[in-house]
């Protein structure tokens, strides 16, 4: 029979109590980190495809559009780069890097400049989001007039990019370019 005043029993009960008390908080913090890591994995996978497709498109196709009033190839890529800055600065209250003029971004059509802008915007998102803590990801913010946790802004960022990835794939195929990952 065990007794409460038995040192081994008391130590054992204290250890179980500590684990029961600490483990849920630790699991929650680990889940938050995993959410950020998964969002960055999705962001990186989408960026790799966009950059690979932008590289595969010939420079003269950057001014091509499927019809009047429809975004040109280069504009789609720059729209993605612009929103890589827009969502984090507007909804996550991050500071826009010096020298970035978002108002002018979507008019850029030079392939080398577009590729550089895509790369810079992607790296900025990775660094900025990578520096966020689990607690920051859970804080509320505004996205399109709704109260959402900050991690939801990152979901929107990836969804936006994937929407335009699909558009870019269609543009590439219409120009006889097979997406590199489909070869």
PDB file of C-alpha atoms in Angstrom, residues 20-174:
ATOM      1  CA  UNK A  20      -0.239  16.980 -17.182  1.00  0.00           C
ATOM      2  CA  UNK A  21      -0.017  20.698 -16.511  1.00  0.00           C
ATOM      3  CA  UNK A  22       2.897  21.605 -18.847  1.00  0.00           C
ATOM      4  CA  UNK A  23       2.383  19.215 -21.749  1.00  0.00           C
ATOM      5  CA  UNK A  24      -0.796  20.787 -23.181  1.00  0.00           C
ATOM      6  CA  UNK A  25       0.865  24.226 -23.302  1.00  0.00           C
ATOM      7  CA  UNK A  26       3.977  22.775 -24.891  1.00  0.00           C
ATOM      8  CA  UNK A  27       1.908  20.903 -27.456  1.00  0.00           C
ATOM      9  CA  UNK A  28       0.016  24.115 -28.268  1.00  0.00           C
ATOM     10  CA  UNK A  29       3.218  26.100 -28.742  1.00  0.00           C
ATOM     11  CA  UNK A  30       4.622  23.325 -30.908  1.00  0.00           C
ATOM     12  CA  UNK A  31       1.411  23.300 -32.984  1.00  0.00           C
ATOM     13  CA  UNK A  32       1.695  27.063 -33.533  1.00  0.00           C
ATOM     14  CA  UNK A  33       5.264  26.717 -34.732  1.00  0.00           C
ATOM     15  CA  UNK A  34       4.193  23.898 -37.011  1.00  0.00           C
ATOM     16  CA  UNK A  35       1.438  26.120 -38.456  1.00  0.00           C
ATOM     17  CA  UNK A  36       3.998  28.797 -39.330  1.00  0.00           C
ATOM     18  CA  UNK A  37       6.351  26.184 -40.742  1.00  0.00           C
ATOM     19  CA  UNK A  38       3.585  24.662 -42.864  1.00  0.00           C
ATOM     20  CA  UNK A  39       2.461  28.070 -44.143  1.00  0.00           C
ATOM     21  CA  UNK A  40       6.049  28.855 -45.120  1.00  0.00           C
ATOM     22  CA  UNK A  41       6.384  25.437 -46.801  1.00  0.00           C
ATOM     23  CA  UNK A  42       3.288  26.173 -48.876  1.00  0.00           C
ATOM     24  CA  UNK A  43       4.507  29.692 -49.644  1.00  0.00           C
ATOM     25  CA  UNK A  44       7.919  28.370 -50.708  1.00  0.00           C
ATOM     26  CA  UNK A  45       6.432  25.654 -52.912  1.00  0.00           C
ATOM     27  CA  UNK A  46       4.218  28.191 -54.672  1.00  0.00           C
ATOM     28  CA  UNK A  47       7.058  30.706 -55.061  1.00  0.00           C
ATOM     29  CA  UNK A  48       9.322  28.019 -56.554  1.00  0.00           C
ATOM     30  CA  UNK A  49       6.697  27.271 -59.199  1.00  0.00           C
ATOM     31  CA  UNK A  50       6.062  30.937 -59.987  1.00  0.00           C
ATOM     32  CA  UNK A  51       9.785  31.682 -60.309  1.00  0.00           C
ATOM     33  CA  UNK A  52      10.401  28.539 -62.398  1.00  0.00           C
ATOM     34  CA  UNK A  53       7.555  29.504 -64.719  1.00  0.00           C
ATOM     35  CA  UNK A  54       8.726  33.127 -64.925  1.00  0.00           C
ATOM     36  CA  UNK A  55      12.188  31.855 -65.873  1.00  0.00           C
ATOM     37  CA  UNK A  56      10.749  29.512 -68.507  1.00  0.00           C
ATOM     38  CA  UNK A  57       8.703  32.238 -70.196  1.00  0.00           C
ATOM     39  CA  UNK A  58      10.576  34.042 -72.987  1.00  0.00           C
ATOM     40  CA  UNK A  59      11.296  37.724 -72.316  1.00  0.00           C
ATOM     41  CA  UNK A  60       9.178  38.838 -75.274  1.00  0.00           C
ATOM     42  CA  UNK A  61       6.140  37.048 -73.790  1.00  0.00           C
ATOM     43  CA  UNK A  62       6.152  39.308 -70.719  1.00  0.00           C
ATOM     44  CA  UNK A  63       4.004  41.825 -72.634  1.00  0.00           C
ATOM     45  CA  UNK A  64       1.644  39.137 -73.991  1.00  0.00           C
ATOM     46  CA  UNK A  65      -1.983  39.105 -72.851  1.00  0.00           C
ATOM     47  CA  UNK A  66      -4.777  36.722 -73.865  1.00  0.00           C
ATOM     48  CA  UNK A  67      -7.047  39.676 -74.647  1.00  0.00           C
ATOM     49  CA  UNK A  68      -7.691  43.356 -74.294  1.00  0.00           C
ATOM     50  CA  UNK A  69      -8.010  44.490 -70.707  1.00  0.00           C
ATOM     51  CA  UNK A  70      -6.530  41.246 -69.350  1.00  0.00           C
ATOM     52  CA  UNK A  71      -3.303  41.206 -67.330  1.00  0.00           C
ATOM     53  CA  UNK A  72      -0.084  40.675 -69.268  1.00  0.00           C
ATOM     54  CA  UNK A  73       2.335  37.901 -68.307  1.00  0.00           C
ATOM     55  CA  UNK A  74       4.796  40.271 -66.612  1.00  0.00           C
ATOM     56  CA  UNK A  75       1.983  42.071 -64.833  1.00  0.00           C
ATOM     57  CA  UNK A  76       0.757  38.817 -63.272  1.00  0.00           C
ATOM     58  CA  UNK A  77       4.218  38.086 -61.870  1.00  0.00           C
ATOM     59  CA  UNK A  78       4.574  41.626 -60.561  1.00  0.00           C
ATOM     60  CA  UNK A  79       1.058  41.473 -59.099  1.00  0.00           C
ATOM     61  CA  UNK A  80       2.216  38.461 -57.078  1.00  0.00           C
ATOM     62  CA  UNK A  81       5.375  40.290 -55.967  1.00  0.00           C
ATOM     63  CA  UNK A  82       3.312  43.345 -55.012  1.00  0.00           C
ATOM     64  CA  UNK A  83       0.898  41.338 -52.890  1.00  0.00           C
ATOM     65  CA  UNK A  84       3.823  39.582 -51.196  1.00  0.00           C
ATOM     66  CA  UNK A  85       4.485  43.037 -49.763  1.00  0.00           C
ATOM     67  CA  UNK A  86       0.900  44.277 -49.530  1.00  0.00           C
ATOM     68  CA  UNK A  87      -0.683  41.646 -47.276  1.00  0.00           C
ATOM     69  CA  UNK A  88       2.120  41.691 -44.671  1.00  0.00           C
ATOM     70  CA  UNK A  89       2.380  45.494 -44.576  1.00  0.00           C
ATOM     71  CA  UNK A  90      -1.365  46.136 -44.448  1.00  0.00           C
ATOM     72  CA  UNK A  91      -2.577  43.302 -42.266  1.00  0.00           C
ATOM     73  CA  UNK A  92       0.491  42.223 -40.306  1.00  0.00           C
ATOM     74  CA  UNK A  93       1.763  45.790 -39.866  1.00  0.00           C
ATOM     75  CA  UNK A  94       5.247  44.942 -41.106  1.00  0.00           C
ATOM     76  CA  UNK A  95       7.471  47.699 -42.441  1.00  0.00           C
ATOM     77  CA  UNK A  96       7.858  47.825 -46.204  1.00  0.00           C
ATOM     78  CA  UNK A  97      11.504  47.434 -47.210  1.00  0.00           C
ATOM     79  CA  UNK A  98      13.228  50.623 -48.268  1.00  0.00           C
ATOM     80  CA  UNK A  99      13.153  51.295 -52.007  1.00  0.00           C
ATOM     81  CA  UNK A 100       9.999  49.297 -52.741  1.00  0.00           C
ATOM     82  CA  UNK A 101       7.456  51.372 -54.651  1.00  0.00           C
ATOM     83  CA  UNK A 102       4.353  49.246 -54.817  1.00  0.00           C
ATOM     84  CA  UNK A 103       2.446  51.746 -56.950  1.00  0.00           C
ATOM     85  CA  UNK A 104       4.911  51.216 -59.798  1.00  0.00           C
ATOM     86  CA  UNK A 105       5.466  47.475 -59.487  1.00  0.00           C
ATOM     87  CA  UNK A 106       2.764  46.165 -61.785  1.00  0.00           C
ATOM     88  CA  UNK A 107       3.963  48.286 -64.707  1.00  0.00           C
ATOM     89  CA  UNK A 108       7.331  46.471 -64.812  1.00  0.00           C
ATOM     90  CA  UNK A 109       7.789  44.093 -67.793  1.00  0.00           C
ATOM     91  CA  UNK A 110      11.555  43.577 -68.074  1.00  0.00           C
ATOM     92  CA  UNK A 111      12.120  39.868 -67.384  1.00  0.00           C
ATOM     93  CA  UNK A 112      15.295  40.361 -65.336  1.00  0.00           C
ATOM     94  CA  UNK A 113      13.673  43.053 -63.202  1.00  0.00           C
ATOM     95  CA  UNK A 114      10.543  40.944 -62.727  1.00  0.00           C
ATOM     96  CA  UNK A 115      12.587  37.919 -61.650  1.00  0.00           C
ATOM     97  CA  UNK A 116      14.582  40.069 -59.224  1.00  0.00           C
ATOM     98  CA  UNK A 117      11.372  41.558 -57.780  1.00  0.00           C
ATOM     99  CA  UNK A 118       9.792  38.124 -57.345  1.00  0.00           C
ATOM    100  CA  UNK A 119      12.927  36.857 -55.601  1.00  0.00           C
ATOM    101  CA  UNK A 120      13.179  39.882 -53.308  1.00  0.00           C
ATOM    102  CA  UNK A 121       9.509  39.788 -52.358  1.00  0.00           C
ATOM    103  CA  UNK A 122       9.661  36.076 -51.578  1.00  0.00           C
ATOM    104  CA  UNK A 123      12.788  36.437 -49.463  1.00  0.00           C
ATOM    105  CA  UNK A 124      11.228  39.340 -47.552  1.00  0.00           C
ATOM    106  CA  UNK A 125       8.128  37.266 -46.758  1.00  0.00           C
ATOM    107  CA  UNK A 126      10.281  34.323 -45.606  1.00  0.00           C
ATOM    108  CA  UNK A 127      12.382  36.514 -43.316  1.00  0.00           C
ATOM    109  CA  UNK A 128       9.473  38.546 -41.959  1.00  0.00           C
ATOM    110  CA  UNK A 129       7.166  35.610 -41.297  1.00  0.00           C
ATOM    111  CA  UNK A 130      10.054  33.499 -40.043  1.00  0.00           C
ATOM    112  CA  UNK A 131      10.703  36.103 -37.341  1.00  0.00           C
ATOM    113  CA  UNK A 132       7.108  35.979 -36.074  1.00  0.00           C
ATOM    114  CA  UNK A 133       6.395  34.183 -32.817  1.00  0.00           C
ATOM    115  CA  UNK A 134       3.565  31.776 -32.184  1.00  0.00           C
ATOM    116  CA  UNK A 135       1.889  34.411 -30.002  1.00  0.00           C
ATOM    117  CA  UNK A 136       2.074  36.993 -32.804  1.00  0.00           C
ATOM    118  CA  UNK A 137       0.464  34.572 -35.250  1.00  0.00           C
ATOM    119  CA  UNK A 138      -2.520  34.246 -32.914  1.00  0.00           C
ATOM    120  CA  UNK A 139      -3.051  38.009 -32.524  1.00  0.00           C
ATOM    121  CA  UNK A 140      -6.067  39.512 -34.248  1.00  0.00           C
ATOM    122  CA  UNK A 141      -5.792  41.760 -37.265  1.00  0.00           C
ATOM    123  CA  UNK A 142      -7.985  42.980 -40.107  1.00  0.00           C
ATOM    124  CA  UNK A 143      -8.191  41.320 -43.510  1.00  0.00           C
ATOM    125  CA  UNK A 144     -10.730  42.662 -45.979  1.00  0.00           C
ATOM    126  CA  UNK A 145     -12.705  44.203 -43.107  1.00  0.00           C
ATOM    127  CA  UNK A 146     -12.864  41.039 -41.023  1.00  0.00           C
ATOM    128  CA  UNK A 147     -11.203  40.266 -37.708  1.00  0.00           C
ATOM    129  CA  UNK A 148      -8.896  37.288 -38.240  1.00  0.00           C
ATOM    130  CA  UNK A 149      -5.810  35.850 -36.555  1.00  0.00           C
ATOM    131  CA  UNK A 150      -2.599  36.915 -38.265  1.00  0.00           C
ATOM    132  CA  UNK A 151      -1.935  33.409 -39.536  1.00  0.00           C
ATOM    133  CA  UNK A 152      -5.074  33.763 -41.704  1.00  0.00           C
ATOM    134  CA  UNK A 153      -3.337  36.566 -43.630  1.00  0.00           C
ATOM    135  CA  UNK A 154      -0.619  34.101 -44.568  1.00  0.00           C
ATOM    136  CA  UNK A 155      -3.238  31.601 -45.750  1.00  0.00           C
ATOM    137  CA  UNK A 156      -4.690  34.368 -47.931  1.00  0.00           C
ATOM    138  CA  UNK A 157      -1.228  35.231 -49.262  1.00  0.00           C
ATOM    139  CA  UNK A 158      -0.643  31.635 -50.386  1.00  0.00           C
ATOM    140  CA  UNK A 159      -4.174  31.325 -51.809  1.00  0.00           C
ATOM    141  CA  UNK A 160      -3.686  34.551 -53.781  1.00  0.00           C
ATOM    142  CA  UNK A 161      -0.378  33.341 -55.167  1.00  0.00           C
ATOM    143  CA  UNK A 162      -1.850  29.971 -56.142  1.00  0.00           C
ATOM    144  CA  UNK A 163      -4.722  31.664 -57.952  1.00  0.00           C
ATOM    145  CA  UNK A 164      -2.232  33.543 -60.104  1.00  0.00           C
ATOM    146  CA  UNK A 165      -0.028  30.463 -60.472  1.00  0.00           C
ATOM    147  CA  UNK A 166      -2.959  28.810 -62.236  1.00  0.00           C
ATOM    148  CA  UNK A 167      -3.393  31.880 -64.416  1.00  0.00           C
ATOM    149  CA  UNK A 168       0.329  31.851 -65.210  1.00  0.00           C
ATOM    150  CA  UNK A 169       0.243  28.168 -66.150  1.00  0.00           C
ATOM    151  CA  UNK A 170      -2.578  28.874 -68.602  1.00  0.00           C
ATOM    152  CA  UNK A 171      -0.641  31.836 -70.035  1.00  0.00           C
ATOM    153  CA  UNK A 172       2.486  29.682 -70.405  1.00  0.00           C
ATOM    154  CA  UNK A 173       0.663  26.889 -72.199  1.00  0.00           C
ATOM    155  CA  UNK A 174      -1.035  29.398 -74.508  1.00  0.00           C
TER     156      UNK A 174
END
